[in-house]
Protein backbone atom coordinates (compact mmCIF):
# COMPACT_ATOMS: atom_id res chain seq x y z
CA UNK A 1 0.00 0.00 0.00
CA UNK A 2 1.04 3.59 -0.62
CA UNK A 3 0.26 6.43 1.74
CA UNK A 4 1.31 10.01 2.21
CA UNK A 5 0.63 13.70 2.57
CA UNK A 6 0.22 15.84 -0.52
CA UNK A 7 -0.14 19.52 0.23
CA UNK A 8 -1.33 22.19 -2.18
CA UNK A 9 0.28 25.64 -2.22
CA UNK A 10 -0.13 28.72 -4.36
CA UNK A 11 -1.11 32.34 -4.51
CA UNK A 12 -4.69 33.36 -3.72
CA UNK A 13 -7.23 32.39 -6.40
CA UNK A 14 -4.92 29.90 -8.22
CA UNK A 15 -7.63 27.25 -7.82
CA UNK A 16 -6.25 25.25 -4.88
CA UNK A 17 -9.63 24.55 -3.31
CA UNK A 18 -11.13 23.67 -6.69
CA UNK A 19 -8.27 21.21 -7.19
CA UNK A 20 -8.76 19.62 -3.77
CA UNK A 21 -12.44 19.08 -4.60
CA UNK A 22 -11.58 17.66 -8.04
CA UNK A 23 -9.05 15.21 -6.56
CA UNK A 24 -11.50 14.14 -3.86
CA UNK A 25 -14.44 14.03 -6.30
CA UNK A 26 -16.39 15.68 -3.50
CA UNK A 27 -16.90 19.29 -2.52
CA UNK A 28 -14.98 19.79 0.71
CA UNK A 29 -13.43 23.22 0.32
CA UNK A 30 -15.32 26.38 -0.48
CA UNK A 31 -14.53 28.24 -3.69
CA UNK A 32 -15.09 31.82 -4.80
CA UNK A 33 -13.95 34.18 -7.52
CA UNK A 34 -12.49 36.45 -4.82
CA UNK A 35 -8.96 36.11 -3.41
CA UNK A 36 -8.27 34.84 0.14
CA UNK A 37 -11.33 32.64 0.37
CA UNK A 38 -9.64 29.78 2.24
CA UNK A 39 -8.45 30.60 5.78
CA UNK A 40 -7.60 27.17 7.18
CA UNK A 41 -5.66 24.10 6.26
CA UNK A 42 -8.28 21.64 5.05
CA UNK A 43 -7.40 17.98 4.81
CA UNK A 44 -9.15 15.70 2.35
CA UNK A 45 -8.48 11.99 2.80
CA UNK A 46 -8.73 9.82 -0.31
CA UNK A 47 -8.70 6.11 0.53
CA UNK A 48 -8.72 2.96 -1.60
CA UNK A 49 -7.33 -0.51 -0.79
CA UNK A 50 -4.21 0.42 -2.80
CA UNK A 51 -3.48 3.86 -1.44
CA UNK A 52 -4.38 6.64 0.98
CA UNK A 53 -3.58 10.19 0.03
CA UNK A 54 -4.07 12.93 2.59
CA UNK A 55 -4.41 16.13 0.59
CA UNK A 56 -4.25 19.55 2.22
CA UNK A 57 -5.74 22.68 0.77
CA UNK A 58 -4.12 25.79 2.24
CA UNK A 59 -4.78 29.53 2.23
CA UNK A 60 -3.25 31.51 -0.63
CA UNK A 61 0.21 32.78 0.21
CA UNK A 62 0.26 36.52 1.01
CA UNK A 63 2.14 39.08 3.07
CA UNK A 64 0.19 39.26 6.34
CA UNK A 65 -1.47 42.63 7.01
CA UNK A 66 -3.33 41.76 10.19
CA UNK A 67 -3.54 38.99 12.78
CA UNK A 68 -6.06 36.90 10.84
CA UNK A 69 -3.60 36.87 7.92
CA UNK A 70 -0.84 35.73 10.26
CA UNK A 71 -3.00 32.80 11.36
CA UNK A 72 -3.66 31.96 7.72
CA UNK A 73 0.05 31.90 6.94
CA UNK A 74 0.63 29.74 10.00
CA UNK A 75 -1.77 27.23 8.42
CA UNK A 76 0.37 27.33 5.27
CA UNK A 77 3.57 26.75 7.22
CA UNK A 78 2.09 23.81 9.13
CA UNK A 79 1.46 22.15 5.77
CA UNK A 80 5.13 22.57 4.82
CA UNK A 81 6.13 20.34 7.71
CA UNK A 82 4.41 17.07 6.90
CA UNK A 83 4.28 17.08 3.11
CA UNK A 84 5.65 14.11 1.19
CA UNK A 85 4.91 16.01 -1.96
CA UNK A 86 4.00 19.63 -2.61
CA UNK A 87 1.68 20.62 -5.43
CA UNK A 88 2.62 24.14 -6.49
CA UNK A 89 -0.35 25.57 -8.29
CA UNK A 90 -0.31 28.55 -10.63
CA UNK A 91 -3.06 30.17 -12.63
CA UNK A 92 -2.19 30.06 -16.36
CA UNK A 93 -2.85 33.81 -16.47
CA UNK A 94 -1.09 34.97 -13.33
CA UNK A 95 2.34 36.57 -13.09
CA UNK A 96 4.68 33.53 -13.07
CA UNK A 97 7.69 35.52 -11.89
CA UNK A 98 5.80 36.41 -8.74
CA UNK A 99 4.64 32.84 -8.27
CA UNK A 100 8.23 31.66 -8.70
CA UNK A 101 9.39 34.04 -5.97
CA UNK A 102 6.66 32.80 -3.66
CA UNK A 103 7.60 29.15 -4.26
CA UNK A 104 11.30 29.84 -3.76
CA UNK A 105 10.51 31.63 -0.51
CA UNK A 106 8.84 28.49 0.84
CA UNK A 107 12.29 26.81 0.95
CA UNK A 108 10.65 23.46 0.32
CA UNK A 109 12.45 20.44 1.67
CA UNK A 110 10.19 18.04 -0.22
CA UNK A 111 9.83 17.39 -3.93
CA UNK A 112 7.13 19.24 -5.77
CA UNK A 113 5.04 19.14 -8.93
CA UNK A 114 4.45 22.42 -10.66
CA UNK A 115 0.88 22.53 -11.89
CA UNK A 116 -0.48 25.09 -14.30
CA UNK A 117 -4.22 25.42 -13.74
CA UNK A 118 -7.05 27.02 -15.71
CA UNK A 119 -5.65 25.90 -19.08
CA UNK A 120 -9.20 26.20 -20.41
CA UNK A 121 -8.66 29.96 -20.38
CA UNK A 122 -5.51 30.23 -22.50
CA UNK A 123 -4.39 29.14 -25.99
CA UNK A 124 -2.31 25.96 -26.21
CA UNK A 125 0.89 27.98 -26.96
CA UNK A 126 0.84 29.15 -23.37
CA UNK A 127 1.83 25.61 -22.31
CA UNK A 128 5.09 25.88 -24.26
CA UNK A 129 5.75 29.20 -22.54
CA UNK A 130 5.18 27.55 -19.17
CA UNK A 131 7.57 24.76 -20.11
CA UNK A 132 10.32 27.24 -20.88
CA UNK A 133 9.65 29.22 -17.71
CA UNK A 134 9.10 26.49 -15.11
CA UNK A 135 10.99 23.68 -16.89
CA UNK A 136 14.31 24.88 -15.55
CA UNK A 137 13.17 25.60 -11.99
CA UNK A 138 14.90 23.33 -9.56
CA UNK A 139 11.86 22.74 -7.35
CA UNK A 140 9.63 21.33 -10.09
CA UNK A 141 10.02 17.56 -10.48
CA UNK A 142 7.10 17.43 -12.90
CA UNK A 143 5.24 20.00 -14.91
CA UNK A 144 1.55 19.31 -15.44
CA UNK A 145 -1.34 21.16 -17.05
CA UNK A 146 -4.87 20.98 -15.73
CA UNK A 147 -8.26 22.65 -15.61
CA UNK A 148 -9.44 21.80 -12.11
CA UNK A 149 -12.83 23.31 -12.83
CA UNK A 150 -13.77 20.59 -15.33
CA UNK A 151 -11.34 17.83 -14.32
CA UNK A 152 -9.02 18.10 -17.33
CA UNK A 153 -5.70 16.44 -16.45
CA UNK A 154 -6.75 15.64 -12.88
CA UNK A 155 -6.81 11.81 -13.26
CA UNK A 156 -3.36 11.89 -14.81
CA UNK A 157 -2.15 14.08 -11.96
CA UNK A 158 -3.57 11.64 -9.41
CA UNK A 159 -1.75 8.74 -11.10
CA UNK A 160 1.55 10.61 -10.95
CA UNK A 161 0.96 11.47 -7.30
CA UNK A 162 0.28 7.85 -6.33
CA UNK A 163 3.30 6.60 -8.28
CA UNK A 164 5.37 9.08 -6.30
CA UNK A 165 4.10 8.30 -2.78
CA UNK A 166 6.09 6.11 -0.37
CA UNK A 167 5.00 2.62 0.63
CA UNK A 168 3.26 2.66 3.99
CA UNK A 169 0.13 2.04 5.98
CA UNK A 170 -2.92 4.25 6.11
CA UNK A 171 -2.86 7.13 8.60
CA UNK A 172 -6.65 7.43 8.90
CA UNK A 173 -9.62 5.04 8.92
CA UNK A 174 -10.81 4.43 5.37
CA UNK A 175 -14.23 6.03 5.94
CA UNK A 176 -12.84 9.37 7.11
CA UNK A 177 -12.80 12.10 4.50
CA UNK A 178 -11.42 14.92 6.64
CA UNK A 179 -9.99 15.63 10.08
CA UNK A 180 -12.34 18.57 10.58
CA UNK A 181 -15.77 18.38 12.22
CA UNK A 182 -19.08 18.82 10.36
CA UNK A 183 -19.59 22.14 12.19
CA UNK A 184 -16.52 23.51 10.46
CA UNK A 185 -17.83 22.64 7.01
CA UNK A 186 -21.24 24.12 7.84
CA UNK A 187 -19.61 27.42 8.82
CA UNK A 188 -17.52 27.34 5.65
CA UNK A 189 -20.59 26.85 3.43
CA UNK A 190 -22.20 29.92 5.00
CA UNK A 191 -18.98 31.86 4.48
CA UNK A 192 -18.96 30.78 0.83
CA UNK A 193 -22.40 32.30 0.29
CA UNK A 194 -21.22 35.57 1.85
CA UNK A 195 -18.22 35.55 -0.52
CA UNK A 196 -20.53 34.93 -3.45
CA UNK A 197 -23.28 37.41 -2.59
CA UNK A 198 -21.50 40.35 -0.97
CA UNK A 199 -19.30 42.95 -2.61
CA UNK A 200 -15.98 44.50 -1.74
CA UNK A 201 -14.67 44.28 1.78
CA UNK A 202 -17.64 42.62 3.50
CA UNK A 203 -16.51 38.98 3.10
CA UNK A 204 -13.10 39.90 4.51
CA UNK A 205 -14.63 41.52 7.59
CA UNK A 206 -16.75 38.48 8.28
CA UNK A 207 -16.46 35.08 9.87
CA UNK A 208 -19.02 32.45 10.80
CA UNK A 209 -19.39 30.44 13.97
CA UNK A 210 -21.80 27.51 14.37
CA UNK A 211 -23.28 27.79 17.87
CA UNK A 212 -25.69 24.90 17.82
CA UNK A 213 -25.91 21.68 15.83
CA UNK A 214 -28.72 19.50 17.12
CA UNK A 215 -30.16 16.34 15.63
CA UNK A 216 -33.94 16.37 15.93
CA UNK A 217 -36.18 13.50 14.86
CA UNK A 218 -36.72 14.65 11.28
CA UNK A 219 -34.04 17.27 10.72
CA UNK A 220 -30.91 18.93 12.00
CA UNK A 221 -31.25 22.29 13.68
CA UNK A 222 -28.33 24.61 13.14
CA UNK A 223 -27.82 28.03 14.69
CA UNK A 224 -24.93 30.07 13.36
CA UNK A 225 -23.57 33.54 13.96
CA UNK A 226 -22.18 35.77 11.26
CA UNK A 227 -19.56 37.92 12.93
CA UNK A 228 -18.72 41.36 11.53
CA UNK A 229 -16.44 44.15 12.69
CA UNK A 230 -18.86 47.12 12.66
CA UNK A 231 -22.56 48.03 12.99
CA UNK A 232 -22.63 49.37 9.42
CA UNK A 233 -21.54 45.92 8.17
CA UNK A 234 -24.29 44.28 10.17
CA UNK A 235 -26.85 46.42 8.32
CA UNK A 236 -25.36 45.38 4.97
CA UNK A 237 -25.43 41.68 5.82
CA UNK A 238 -29.06 41.97 6.95
CA UNK A 239 -30.03 43.90 3.82
CA UNK A 240 -33.25 45.81 3.23
CA UNK A 241 -35.99 44.21 5.26
CA UNK A 242 -33.67 41.29 6.01
CA UNK A 243 -33.51 40.28 2.35
CA UNK A 244 -29.77 39.61 2.17
CA UNK A 245 -29.45 37.41 5.23
CA UNK A 246 -32.48 35.47 4.02
CA UNK A 247 -30.75 34.82 0.70
CA UNK A 248 -27.53 33.76 2.44
CA UNK A 249 -29.56 31.40 4.63
CA UNK A 250 -31.52 29.83 1.78
CA UNK A 251 -28.46 29.26 -0.40
CA UNK A 252 -26.40 27.91 2.50
CA UNK A 253 -29.15 25.58 3.73
CA UNK A 254 -29.41 23.89 0.32
CA UNK A 255 -25.68 23.18 0.21
CA UNK A 256 -25.53 22.08 3.85
CA UNK A 257 -28.35 19.62 3.16
CA UNK A 258 -26.39 18.22 0.21
CA UNK A 259 -23.25 17.96 2.32
CA UNK A 260 -24.77 16.19 5.33
CA UNK A 261 -27.52 14.42 3.37
CA UNK A 262 -30.22 15.45 5.81
CA UNK A 263 -32.92 18.09 6.08
CA UNK A 264 -31.71 21.20 7.86
CA UNK A 265 -33.32 24.06 9.73
CA UNK A 266 -30.84 26.93 9.64
CA UNK A 267 -31.03 30.04 11.81
CA UNK A 268 -28.60 32.89 11.18
CA UNK A 269 -27.77 35.82 13.45
CA UNK A 270 -25.40 38.74 12.92
CA UNK A 271 -23.10 39.87 15.71
CA UNK A 272 -20.71 42.81 15.87
CA UNK A 273 -17.33 42.08 17.40
CA UNK A 274 -15.19 45.21 17.04
CA UNK A 275 -11.99 44.48 15.18
CA UNK A 276 -12.19 40.70 15.67
CA UNK A 277 -9.52 40.12 13.00
CA UNK A 278 -6.90 41.70 15.24
CA UNK A 279 -8.07 40.18 18.53
CA UNK A 280 -6.32 36.99 19.73
CA UNK A 281 -9.22 35.92 21.93
CA UNK A 282 -11.84 36.32 19.22
CA UNK A 283 -9.62 34.65 16.65
CA UNK A 284 -9.21 31.69 18.95
CA UNK A 285 -12.92 31.49 19.66
CA UNK A 286 -13.65 31.54 15.92
CA UNK A 287 -11.24 28.70 15.21
CA UNK A 288 -8.21 30.56 13.87
N1 LIG B 1 -11.67 28.85 -15.83
C1 LIG B 1 -11.27 28.18 -14.75
N2 LIG B 1 -11.51 28.69 -13.54
C2 LIG B 1 -11.07 28.00 -12.45
C3 LIG B 1 -10.35 26.78 -12.58
N3 LIG B 1 -10.03 26.34 -11.33
C4 LIG B 1 -10.55 27.25 -10.47
N4 LIG B 1 -11.19 28.25 -11.14
C5 LIG B 1 -11.88 29.43 -10.58
O1 LIG B 1 -10.92 30.25 -9.94
C6 LIG B 1 -11.52 30.91 -8.80
C7 LIG B 1 -10.69 30.64 -7.56
O2 LIG B 1 -10.79 29.26 -7.23
P1 LIG B 1 -10.45 28.72 -5.75
O3 LIG B 1 -10.43 27.24 -5.85
O4 LIG B 1 -11.34 29.36 -4.75
O5 LIG B 1 -8.98 29.29 -5.59
P2 LIG B 1 -7.99 29.16 -4.32
O6 LIG B 1 -6.61 29.01 -4.85
O7 LIG B 1 -8.48 28.11 -3.40
O8 LIG B 1 -8.16 30.61 -3.70
P3 LIG B 1 -7.85 31.09 -2.14
O9 LIG B 1 -8.55 30.16 -1.23
O10 LIG B 1 -8.43 32.45 -2.11
O11 LIG B 1 -6.37 31.09 -1.99
C8 LIG B 1 -12.94 30.38 -8.71
O12 LIG B 1 -13.80 31.31 -9.35
C9 LIG B 1 -12.88 29.07 -9.49
O13 LIG B 1 -14.11 28.69 -10.06
C10 LIG B 1 -10.09 26.27 -13.90
O14 LIG B 1 -9.51 25.22 -14.13
N5 LIG B 1 -10.56 27.03 -14.95
MG1 LIG C 1 -9.09 28.23 -1.47
Coordinates of C-alpha atoms in Angstrom, one line a residue, residues 44-212:
X44 CA -9.1 15.7 2.4
X45 CA -8.5 12.0 2.8
X46 CA -8.7 9.8 -0.3
X47 CA -8.7 6.1 0.5
X48 CA -8.7 3.0 -1.6
X49 CA -7.3 -0.5 -0.8
X50 CA -4.2 0.4 -2.8
X51 CA -3.5 3.9 -1.4
X52 CA -4.4 6.6 1.0
X53 CA -3.6 10.2 0.0
X54 CA -4.1 12.9 2.6
X55 CA -4.4 16.1 0.6
X56 CA -4.2 19.6 2.2
X57 CA -5.7 22.7 0.8
X58 CA -4.1 25.8 2.2
X59 CA -4.8 29.5 2.2
X60 CA -3.3 31.5 -0.6
X61 CA 0.2 32.8 0.2
X62 CA 0.3 36.5 1.0
X63 CA 2.1 39.1 3.1
X64 CA 0.2 39.3 6.3
X65 CA -1.5 42.6 7.0
X66 CA -3.3 41.8 10.2
X67 CA -3.5 39.0 12.8
X68 CA -6.1 36.9 10.8
X69 CA -3.6 36.9 7.9
X70 CA -0.8 35.7 10.3
X71 CA -3.0 32.8 11.4
X72 CA -3.7 32.0 7.7
X73 CA 0.1 31.9 6.9
X74 CA 0.6 29.7 10.0
X75 CA -1.8 27.2 8.4
X76 CA 0.4 27.3 5.3
X77 CA 3.6 26.8 7.2
X78 CA 2.1 23.8 9.1
X79 CA 1.5 22.2 5.8
X80 CA 5.1 22.6 4.8
X81 CA 6.1 20.3 7.7
X82 CA 4.4 17.1 6.9
X83 CA 4.3 17.1 3.1
X84 CA 5.6 14.1 1.2
X85 CA 4.9 16.0 -2.0
X86 CA 4.0 19.6 -2.6
X87 CA 1.7 20.6 -5.4
X88 CA 2.6 24.1 -6.5
X89 CA -0.3 25.6 -8.3
X90 CA -0.3 28.5 -10.6
X91 CA -3.1 30.2 -12.6
X92 CA -2.2 30.1 -16.4
X93 CA -2.9 33.8 -16.5
X94 CA -1.1 35.0 -13.3
X95 CA 2.3 36.6 -13.1
X96 CA 4.7 33.5 -13.1
X97 CA 7.7 35.5 -11.9
X98 CA 5.8 36.4 -8.7
X99 CA 4.6 32.8 -8.3
X100 CA 8.2 31.7 -8.7
X101 CA 9.4 34.0 -6.0
X102 CA 6.7 32.8 -3.7
X103 CA 7.6 29.2 -4.3
X104 CA 11.3 29.8 -3.8
X105 CA 10.5 31.6 -0.5
X106 CA 8.8 28.5 0.8
X107 CA 12.3 26.8 0.9
X108 CA 10.6 23.5 0.3
X109 CA 12.5 20.4 1.7
X110 CA 10.2 18.0 -0.2
X111 CA 9.8 17.4 -3.9
X112 CA 7.1 19.2 -5.8
X113 CA 5.0 19.1 -8.9
X114 CA 4.4 22.4 -10.7
X115 CA 0.9 22.5 -11.9
X116 CA -0.5 25.1 -14.3
X117 CA -4.2 25.4 -13.7
X118 CA -7.1 27.0 -15.7
X119 CA -5.6 25.9 -19.1
X120 CA -9.2 26.2 -20.4
X121 CA -8.7 30.0 -20.4
X122 CA -5.5 30.2 -22.5
X123 CA -4.4 29.1 -26.0
X124 CA -2.3 26.0 -26.2
X125 CA 0.9 28.0 -27.0
X126 CA 0.8 29.1 -23.4
X127 CA 1.8 25.6 -22.3
X128 CA 5.1 25.9 -24.3
X129 CA 5.8 29.2 -22.5
X130 CA 5.2 27.6 -19.2
X131 CA 7.6 24.8 -20.1
X132 CA 10.3 27.2 -20.9
X133 CA 9.7 29.2 -17.7
X134 CA 9.1 26.5 -15.1
X135 CA 11.0 23.7 -16.9
X136 CA 14.3 24.9 -15.6
X137 CA 13.2 25.6 -12.0
X138 CA 14.9 23.3 -9.6
X139 CA 11.9 22.7 -7.3
X140 CA 9.6 21.3 -10.1
X141 CA 10.0 17.6 -10.5
X142 CA 7.1 17.4 -12.9
X143 CA 5.2 20.0 -14.9
X144 CA 1.6 19.3 -15.4
X145 CA -1.3 21.2 -17.0
X146 CA -4.9 21.0 -15.7
X147 CA -8.3 22.7 -15.6
X148 CA -9.4 21.8 -12.1
X149 CA -12.8 23.3 -12.8
X150 CA -13.8 20.6 -15.3
X151 CA -11.3 17.8 -14.3
X152 CA -9.0 18.1 -17.3
X153 CA -5.7 16.4 -16.5
X154 CA -6.8 15.6 -12.9
X155 CA -6.8 11.8 -13.3
X156 CA -3.4 11.9 -14.8
X157 CA -2.1 14.1 -12.0
X158 CA -3.6 11.6 -9.4
X159 CA -1.8 8.7 -11.1
X160 CA 1.6 10.6 -10.9
X161 CA 1.0 11.5 -7.3
X162 CA 0.3 7.9 -6.3
X163 CA 3.3 6.6 -8.3
X164 CA 5.4 9.1 -6.3
X165 CA 4.1 8.3 -2.8
X166 CA 6.1 6.1 -0.4
X167 CA 5.0 2.6 0.6
X168 CA 3.3 2.7 4.0
X169 CA 0.1 2.0 6.0
X170 CA -2.9 4.3 6.1
X171 CA -2.9 7.1 8.6
X172 CA -6.7 7.4 8.9
X173 CA -9.6 5.0 8.9
X174 CA -10.8 4.4 5.4
X175 CA -14.2 6.0 5.9
X176 CA -12.8 9.4 7.1
X177 CA -12.8 12.1 4.5
X178 CA -11.4 14.9 6.6
X179 CA -10.0 15.6 10.1
X180 CA -12.3 18.6 10.6
X181 CA -15.8 18.4 12.2
X182 CA -19.1 18.8 10.4
X183 CA -19.6 22.1 12.2
X184 CA -16.5 23.5 10.5
X185 CA -17.8 22.6 7.0
X186 CA -21.2 24.1 7.8
X187 CA -19.6 27.4 8.8
X188 CA -17.5 27.3 5.6
X189 CA -20.6 26.8 3.4
X190 CA -22.2 29.9 5.0
X191 CA -19.0 31.9 4.5
X192 CA -19.0 30.8 0.8
X193 CA -22.4 32.3 0.3
X194 CA -21.2 35.6 1.9
X195 CA -18.2 35.6 -0.5
X196 CA -20.5 34.9 -3.5
X197 CA -23.3 37.4 -2.6
X198 CA -21.5 40.3 -1.0
X199 CA -19.3 43.0 -2.6
X200 CA -16.0 44.5 -1.7
X201 CA -14.7 44.3 1.8
X202 CA -17.6 42.6 3.5
X203 CA -16.5 39.0 3.1
X204 CA -13.1 39.9 4.5
X205 CA -14.6 41.5 7.6
X206 CA -16.7 38.5 8.3
X207 CA -16.5 35.1 9.9
X208 CA -19.0 32.4 10.8
X209 CA -19.4 30.4 14.0
X210 CA -21.8 27.5 14.4
X211 CA -23.3 27.8 17.9
X212 CA -25.7 24.9 17.8

